[in-house]
Amino acid sequence: MIELKHISKWYQVGGKPTFILKDINLTIKEGEFVSIMGPSGSGKSTLLHILGMLDDANEGEYHFMDQPVHSLKEKQRSQIYKQHVGFVFQAYHLIDELTVYENIETPLIYQNVKTNERKAMVADMIDRFNIVGKKDLFPTQLSGGQQQLVGIARALIAKPKLLLADEPTGNLNSKQGEEIMDLFKQLNKEGVTIIQVTHSEKNAGYGSHIINLLDGRIEQGN
Amino acid sequence: MIKHYIKIAFRNLAQQKVLSGINIVGLSVGIACFSLFLLYAVSEFSYDRFHKNTNRIYRIVEWWQGEKREPGGYAWAYTPVAPAMKRDFPDVEYAVRLKGSDCLVKADNKVFHTSITFADTAFFQVFTFPLVYGNTQTALQQPNQVVITREKALLYFGTANVVGKTLELKTDTTFIPFTISAVAENIPANSSVKFNLLGSFEHIANDPMVQQSNLNWYMTIGMQAFVQLKPGSRLASEQNRLNLFRRKYYPDDYKPKKNPTKEDLIQTSFRLQPLRDIHMNPTIEGGNDPKNIWILITIAGAVLLIACINFTTLAIGRSANRAKEIGVQKVMGIRRNQLISQFLTESLLLSVLSTLIGLLLAEGLLPLFNQLADRQLTFSISRFPELAWLLLGLTLLVALLAGSYPALVLSSFKPIEVLKKKIRIGGSNLFTRSLVTLQFVLSIGLIISTIIILQQIAYMRTKNIGFNKENLVMINTERIDNKKIYPLYKQAIQHNAGILGVTASEMGLGAGEGQMGTGYRDYKGELQGVIEYPGDYNYLHTMDMHLIAGRHFNPALASDTTGAVIVNEALVQNILGTTPEKAIGIQILNAKGNRGTKTIIGVTRNFNFEDLTHMVRPQMFYRPAKFQPSRIFVRLQAGDPGSKLTLLNNTWKQLAPDAPFEYSFVDEKFDNFYKNENRWSSIAGWAGGISIFLACLGLFGLATLAALNRTKEIGIRKVLGATVSQVVGLLSKDFVKLITVALVLATPLSWYVMHNWLQGYAWRINITWWVFALTGAFAILVSVTTVSVQAIKAAMANPVKALRNE
């Protein structure tokens, strides 16, 4: 599903490149549940952003479902991204001005899904996540765990093949965290490929595969 | 403490370069506009205050009041009245009559056209016009003495020291030598009493017309009269004394009439109008309406208000970013009024900076403004001392107006809530929205008004006014022997190539030309004025005025110069109450109701000889037997008039070497009717342009803040798949809504104002819907463009950056 070849990312600092990712080679198959681990500043988030097509690499090739993402135009890339990728953030990043229902609906609006269809899809999702009673509340009226649940619902609403999560339990207490991880496991069983960045060994354990990053390189031996 | 405030204020200005820039540019432009109009207003209200005895000087006016007539006064003075007042009232210290006259001046063998004012000897006792050379006691003692202004002395002689030199003046038919007795300092622009040359009233005392008017107390010869009262006199408010005076000399006014007509019921009285009041009292002929000044000040105030609103909305919009600073200061124990002081220091600093820049800007724009206002104004604190404190007050007012709302709101934040980031104030609260809407209501209203005024001007310029005013030259032949020269001149030029016709009239045409009229009885027995045009036989023909009944004048018929008249449709309709065909042969009733000697031989189509605020009034054309034209009209072939004008000039120099060749184009004279309208359209246009610029400047700032405050939201939406245009739409939507509301409010408002304005025109355009649609589209386009600049920048930004730091 995903193939990275010689991916590097750097910033120019005082004329010299400072590497954030250096020569990353990586293959992820459909249906895998991968955890990316590593200390702060090792490049985990950047790697996740590149995988999610939110950021470009300076060098290397990125193939997503047999498409050469690195050489695609912005428009085509955004098309692939909208159809196949969902994002979950550590800080949830819900839009404060919109209700739970509207937050979940937003990606569908940007994909030009018709109103009726949209209603049905959002209703299904709200049902499935057991948040029917909260659909008219605003994000600030929810607890952290509930907000993250909405964040995941929003990421899944467009039925993506790939779910990217940047420390999804980082702002939650352990019980809430477990619930989210159980949900990920469940989603993975249903066929969604998941890549998560995490600090926690325990959370990483939910996955089928762990990638360790150190100073922008993948540590071998696992 | 104040030093501390100023330091923080400066740092804040320096830190927020874009916002400070917007504020300073906006406020400076607003202040520049306002101070120009302020200067104009101050100068208008300063008229005639420079005389030492201003408060004791009054003008004699004749006041008319009647059942069917709005009260109003005329500044004409019957010749014997002023001396009689001096005689009869012990508290009249001096009386001065002023009689102006056109004249030709010969100095150093050059001839100029100018005007001379003849005044009684008390002139310099009453009015304070300092002399550069000469003595006020003796300047007007001899009948052949003349006082000249410095400006004219320099023009005629090249030097100001001309006392004792001789000028030859022609006010009638011959040049008469005058000795220059004094040179006066140039007349201040804000003086109602003006002169170029000042002669003694003695000089014209023996003129037959003046003598006649001295005996006939009802005869006016275009004279003004002033009295200076002794200190403590209250004559001006003692109307009963003035009425007794009137009764003594005009006993006929008080005799009851048997069958009073409308005019007989008008009560006439003398009044004394304070000199200070002359320039700004519209109820007396020639006075200006102060309403116009207040309208101007209001427009300028609106522009300034828009700039102040920018400051307020931007400060509120930025409050979210400042909330933390305020929270920390509050935790450290700052009191609320100290915070308010700090914010007001900031706005005061900005206001002072902007006033300085604004005054420089105003100084630079002054020539343009003077042209617009038709004045020669200067920012002179010595001439207008009140300007100093007005500007100081303006600076403080701007600081308070712009700064007080943000100061109150920002200082009221509760520290714990601020630090916990519970407060969310964006650029989107109701107050800010209303202010932005107000800005656009004002701008859109001004633009709509400008377009409508321009439409009306274009309509008046291009309307077919009933004769051909294009390619028509009018030559001023005042003060030359026209009986002799006009036929010779006509003979000399009429057969040249490019000259299509030559005619003459005793009356001019267009703005600034006088009119002559007489009263006639209409078919209902009422008295009506008829404007008369004594002209040559071919006058109507040369003017391209068309007859709709009857015939033209025939030089072969002697009777055509004694009683034949051609009248216009308006006369036929209003006075005769009949049709043009039936009017032929009718003799018109004169004022006394008798069949006169005037027989109608033709009826011409109405033509607009006045500006289009008037309906066409009754008119009469005739060829007098003793024809003394004062204007020659030459119809040129279309095309470059240069060579033809040279011909006209050269011929003139041969025939009338003693008189300057003064000509004008009749179409320009008609355009001059609309000088005021042109001025108003320029003022509204400038104000509209500046205000939309300022409003957009504010909008740009608000869009910047909106994008800033919504950085995170934009980032999330982009991650969720929003395209650039969707984000731009999101950010622009709110602003477009505001402007749409503004348009909805501005439309009826400006329609109402302009509808009323148009009522002042007898001939006017209809207000069309597309003016509003066009202005609305323009406003939305401009503002969306402004907002888009920021919105696109925000939409193009990489969302990762917005979402990274947590």
PDB file of C-alpha atoms in Angstrom, chain B residues 32-175:
ATOM      1  CA  ALA B  32      -6.088  65.967   6.531  1.00  0.00           C
ATOM      2  CA  CYS B  33      -9.585  65.993   5.021  1.00  0.00           C
ATOM      3  CA  PHE B  34     -11.185  67.285   8.139  1.00  0.00           C
ATOM      4  CA  SER B  35      -8.667  70.059   8.746  1.00  0.00           C
ATOM      5  CA  LEU B  36      -9.065  71.295   5.166  1.00  0.00           C
ATOM      6  CA  PHE B  37     -12.812  71.565   5.601  1.00  0.00           C
ATOM      7  CA  LEU B  38     -12.287  73.066   9.041  1.00  0.00           C
ATOM      8  CA  LEU B  39     -10.059  75.717   7.506  1.00  0.00           C
ATOM      9  CA  TYR B  40     -12.733  76.399   4.913  1.00  0.00           C
ATOM     10  CA  ALA B  41     -15.430  76.717   7.560  1.00  0.00           C
ATOM     11  CA  VAL B  42     -13.300  78.920   9.799  1.00  0.00           C
ATOM     12  CA  SER B  43     -12.519  81.188   6.882  1.00  0.00           C
ATOM     13  CA  GLU B  44     -16.182  81.385   5.814  1.00  0.00           C
ATOM     14  CA  PHE B  45     -17.280  82.316   9.305  1.00  0.00           C
ATOM     15  CA  SER B  46     -14.445  84.848   9.625  1.00  0.00           C
ATOM     16  CA  TYR B  47     -15.866  87.151   6.950  1.00  0.00           C
ATOM     17  CA  ASP B  48     -15.760  90.862   7.714  1.00  0.00           C
ATOM     18  CA  ARG B  49     -14.415  90.504  11.243  1.00  0.00           C
ATOM     19  CA  PHE B  50     -11.213  92.410  10.507  1.00  0.00           C
ATOM     20  CA  HIS B  51     -12.729  95.898  10.599  1.00  0.00           C
ATOM     21  CA  LYS B  52     -11.999  97.795  13.785  1.00  0.00           C
ATOM     22  CA  ASN B  53     -15.666  98.762  14.152  1.00  0.00           C
ATOM     23  CA  THR B  54     -17.186  95.578  12.719  1.00  0.00           C
ATOM     24  CA  ASN B  55     -19.777  95.303  15.461  1.00  0.00           C
ATOM     25  CA  ARG B  56     -21.128  98.778  14.800  1.00  0.00           C
ATOM     26  CA  ILE B  57     -21.355  98.578  11.004  1.00  0.00           C
ATOM     27  CA  TYR B  58     -24.681  97.695   9.360  1.00  0.00           C
ATOM     28  CA  ARG B  59     -25.914  97.391   5.813  1.00  0.00           C
ATOM     29  CA  ILE B  60     -29.228  98.992   4.876  1.00  0.00           C
ATOM     30  CA  VAL B  61     -31.516  96.357   3.393  1.00  0.00           C
ATOM     31  CA  GLU B  62     -35.036  96.479   2.103  1.00  0.00           C
ATOM     32  CA  TRP B  63     -37.096  93.734   3.696  1.00  0.00           C
ATOM     33  CA  TRP B  64     -40.085  92.215   1.903  1.00  0.00           C
ATOM     34  CA  GLN B  65     -42.740  90.225   3.611  1.00  0.00           C
ATOM     35  CA  GLY B  66     -46.162  89.181   2.409  1.00  0.00           C
ATOM     36  CA  GLU B  67     -48.868  86.579   2.568  1.00  0.00           C
ATOM     37  CA  LYS B  68     -47.724  84.821  -0.573  1.00  0.00           C
ATOM     38  CA  ARG B  69     -44.071  85.721  -0.252  1.00  0.00           C
ATOM     39  CA  GLU B  70     -41.361  84.285   1.908  1.00  0.00           C
ATOM     40  CA  PRO B  71     -39.724  87.023   3.951  1.00  0.00           C
ATOM     41  CA  GLY B  72     -36.417  88.124   2.502  1.00  0.00           C
ATOM     42  CA  GLY B  73     -34.273  91.173   1.931  1.00  0.00           C
ATOM     43  CA  TYR B  74     -32.539  92.954  -0.895  1.00  0.00           C
ATOM     44  CA  ALA B  75     -29.276  94.779  -0.458  1.00  0.00           C
ATOM     45  CA  TRP B  76     -30.235  97.626  -2.706  1.00  0.00           C
ATOM     46  CA  ALA B  77     -30.269 101.100  -1.273  1.00  0.00           C
ATOM     47  CA  TYR B  78     -32.202 103.993  -2.734  1.00  0.00           C
ATOM     48  CA  THR B  79     -29.814 106.846  -3.343  1.00  0.00           C
ATOM     49  CA  PRO B  80     -31.166 109.407  -0.803  1.00  0.00           C
ATOM     50  CA  VAL B  81     -31.857 106.947   2.034  1.00  0.00           C
ATOM     51  CA  ALA B  82     -28.393 106.674   3.629  1.00  0.00           C
ATOM     52  CA  PRO B  83     -27.863 110.469   3.936  1.00  0.00           C
ATOM     53  CA  ALA B  84     -31.409 110.770   5.275  1.00  0.00           C
ATOM     54  CA  MET B  85     -30.658 108.213   7.992  1.00  0.00           C
ATOM     55  CA  LYS B  86     -27.551 110.133   8.973  1.00  0.00           C
ATOM     56  CA  ARG B  87     -29.648 113.278   9.173  1.00  0.00           C
ATOM     57  CA  ASP B  88     -32.600 111.784  11.055  1.00  0.00           C
ATOM     58  CA  PHE B  89     -30.954 109.447  13.542  1.00  0.00           C
ATOM     59  CA  PRO B  90     -28.515 111.084  15.959  1.00  0.00           C
ATOM     60  CA  ASP B  91     -26.955 107.688  16.712  1.00  0.00           C
ATOM     61  CA  VAL B  92     -25.849 107.121  13.103  1.00  0.00           C
ATOM     62  CA  GLU B  93     -22.207 108.137  13.156  1.00  0.00           C
ATOM     63  CA  TYR B  94     -21.402 107.710   9.473  1.00  0.00           C
ATOM     64  CA  ALA B  95     -23.248 106.672   6.314  1.00  0.00           C
ATOM     65  CA  VAL B  96     -21.460 105.344   3.235  1.00  0.00           C
ATOM     66  CA  ARG B  97     -22.934 104.570  -0.155  1.00  0.00           C
ATOM     67  CA  LEU B  98     -21.095 102.282  -2.586  1.00  0.00           C
ATOM     68  CA  LYS B  99     -21.834 102.296  -6.280  1.00  0.00           C
ATOM     69  CA  GLY B 100     -19.908  99.885  -8.425  1.00  0.00           C
ATOM     70  CA  SER B 101     -19.391 100.280 -12.129  1.00  0.00           C
ATOM     71  CA  ASP B 102     -17.640  98.548 -14.983  1.00  0.00           C
ATOM     72  CA  CYS B 103     -14.836 100.562 -16.470  1.00  0.00           C
ATOM     73  CA  LEU B 104     -11.876 100.656 -18.788  1.00  0.00           C
ATOM     74  CA  VAL B 105      -8.561 101.862 -17.408  1.00  0.00           C
ATOM     75  CA  LYS B 106      -5.784 103.396 -19.451  1.00  0.00           C
ATOM     76  CA  ALA B 107      -2.438 103.430 -17.682  1.00  0.00           C
ATOM     77  CA  ASP B 108       0.969 103.793 -19.307  1.00  0.00           C
ATOM     78  CA  ASN B 109      -0.881 103.563 -22.644  1.00  0.00           C
ATOM     79  CA  LYS B 110      -2.261 100.118 -21.896  1.00  0.00           C
ATOM     80  CA  VAL B 111      -5.994  99.510 -21.594  1.00  0.00           C
ATOM     81  CA  PHE B 112      -7.511  97.158 -19.018  1.00  0.00           C
ATOM     82  CA  HIS B 113     -11.030  96.181 -18.157  1.00  0.00           C
ATOM     83  CA  THR B 114     -11.851  96.393 -14.442  1.00  0.00           C
ATOM     84  CA  SER B 115     -14.381  97.842 -12.033  1.00  0.00           C
ATOM     85  CA  ILE B 116     -14.476 100.978  -9.930  1.00  0.00           C
ATOM     86  CA  THR B 117     -16.420 101.626  -6.740  1.00  0.00           C
ATOM     87  CA  PHE B 118     -17.572 105.121  -5.910  1.00  0.00           C
ATOM     88  CA  ALA B 119     -17.923 105.739  -2.178  1.00  0.00           C
ATOM     89  CA  ASP B 120     -18.846 108.533   0.201  1.00  0.00           C
ATOM     90  CA  THR B 121     -15.907 110.166   1.979  1.00  0.00           C
ATOM     91  CA  ALA B 122     -16.623 108.367   5.277  1.00  0.00           C
ATOM     92  CA  PHE B 123     -15.549 105.102   3.645  1.00  0.00           C
ATOM     93  CA  PHE B 124     -12.217 104.904   5.456  1.00  0.00           C
ATOM     94  CA  GLN B 125     -13.750 106.004   8.767  1.00  0.00           C
ATOM     95  CA  VAL B 126     -16.141 103.055   8.616  1.00  0.00           C
ATOM     96  CA  PHE B 127     -14.103 100.289   6.997  1.00  0.00           C
ATOM     97  CA  THR B 128     -10.608  99.319   8.059  1.00  0.00           C
ATOM     98  CA  PHE B 129      -8.612  98.940   4.844  1.00  0.00           C
ATOM     99  CA  PRO B 130      -5.023  99.950   5.627  1.00  0.00           C
ATOM    100  CA  LEU B 131      -3.240 102.139   3.096  1.00  0.00           C
ATOM    101  CA  VAL B 132       0.267 101.392   1.878  1.00  0.00           C
ATOM    102  CA  TYR B 133       0.720 104.959   0.606  1.00  0.00           C
ATOM    103  CA  GLY B 134      -1.490 107.996   1.135  1.00  0.00           C
ATOM    104  CA  ASN B 135      -3.763 109.274   3.840  1.00  0.00           C
ATOM    105  CA  THR B 136      -7.270 108.063   4.712  1.00  0.00           C
ATOM    106  CA  GLN B 137      -8.378 111.593   5.604  1.00  0.00           C
ATOM    107  CA  THR B 138      -7.714 113.026   2.157  1.00  0.00           C
ATOM    108  CA  ALA B 139      -7.906 110.012  -0.140  1.00  0.00           C
ATOM    109  CA  LEU B 140     -11.484 110.635  -1.318  1.00  0.00           C
ATOM    110  CA  GLN B 141     -11.712 114.403  -0.927  1.00  0.00           C
ATOM    111  CA  GLN B 142     -11.626 115.426  -4.588  1.00  0.00           C
ATOM    112  CA  PRO B 143     -14.054 114.105  -7.209  1.00  0.00           C
ATOM    113  CA  ASN B 144     -11.219 113.063  -9.521  1.00  0.00           C
ATOM    114  CA  GLN B 145      -9.150 111.190  -6.991  1.00  0.00           C
ATOM    115  CA  VAL B 146      -8.883 107.435  -6.960  1.00  0.00           C
ATOM    116  CA  VAL B 147      -7.548 104.836  -4.505  1.00  0.00           C
ATOM    117  CA  ILE B 148      -5.968 101.765  -6.078  1.00  0.00           C
ATOM    118  CA  THR B 149      -5.151  98.402  -4.522  1.00  0.00           C
ATOM    119  CA  ARG B 150      -1.543  97.258  -4.383  1.00  0.00           C
ATOM    120  CA  GLU B 151      -2.396  94.349  -6.683  1.00  0.00           C
ATOM    121  CA  LYS B 152      -3.812  96.592  -9.428  1.00  0.00           C
ATOM    122  CA  ALA B 153      -1.013  99.159  -9.017  1.00  0.00           C
ATOM    123  CA  LEU B 154       1.528  96.423  -9.646  1.00  0.00           C
ATOM    124  CA  LEU B 155      -0.472  95.216 -12.644  1.00  0.00           C
ATOM    125  CA  TYR B 156      -0.842  98.652 -14.245  1.00  0.00           C
ATOM    126  CA  PHE B 157       2.447 100.315 -13.334  1.00  0.00           C
ATOM    127  CA  GLY B 158       4.769  97.544 -12.203  1.00  0.00           C
ATOM    128  CA  THR B 159       5.254  99.288  -8.867  1.00  0.00           C
ATOM    129  CA  ALA B 160       3.140  99.967  -5.803  1.00  0.00           C
ATOM    130  CA  ASN B 161       4.349 103.493  -5.154  1.00  0.00           C
ATOM    131  CA  VAL B 162       2.061 105.254  -7.620  1.00  0.00           C
ATOM    132  CA  VAL B 163       0.582 108.087  -5.538  1.00  0.00           C
ATOM    133  CA  GLY B 164       0.295 111.213  -7.699  1.00  0.00           C
ATOM    134  CA  LYS B 165       0.271 109.303 -10.995  1.00  0.00           C
ATOM    135  CA  THR B 166      -2.597 109.642 -13.416  1.00  0.00           C
ATOM    136  CA  LEU B 167      -5.063 106.997 -14.593  1.00  0.00           C
ATOM    137  CA  GLU B 168      -7.568 107.499 -17.355  1.00  0.00           C
ATOM    138  CA  LEU B 169     -10.925 105.922 -16.614  1.00  0.00           C
ATOM    139  CA  LYS B 170     -13.867 105.359 -18.891  1.00  0.00           C
ATOM    140  CA  THR B 171     -17.101 104.554 -17.102  1.00  0.00           C
ATOM    141  CA  ASP B 172     -19.323 106.009 -19.758  1.00  0.00           C
ATOM    142  CA  THR B 173     -18.210 107.095 -23.205  1.00  0.00           C
ATOM    143  CA  THR B 174     -14.980 109.027 -22.741  1.00  0.00           C
ATOM    144  CA  PHE B 175     -11.718 108.604 -20.846  1.00  0.00           C
TER     145      PHE B 175
END
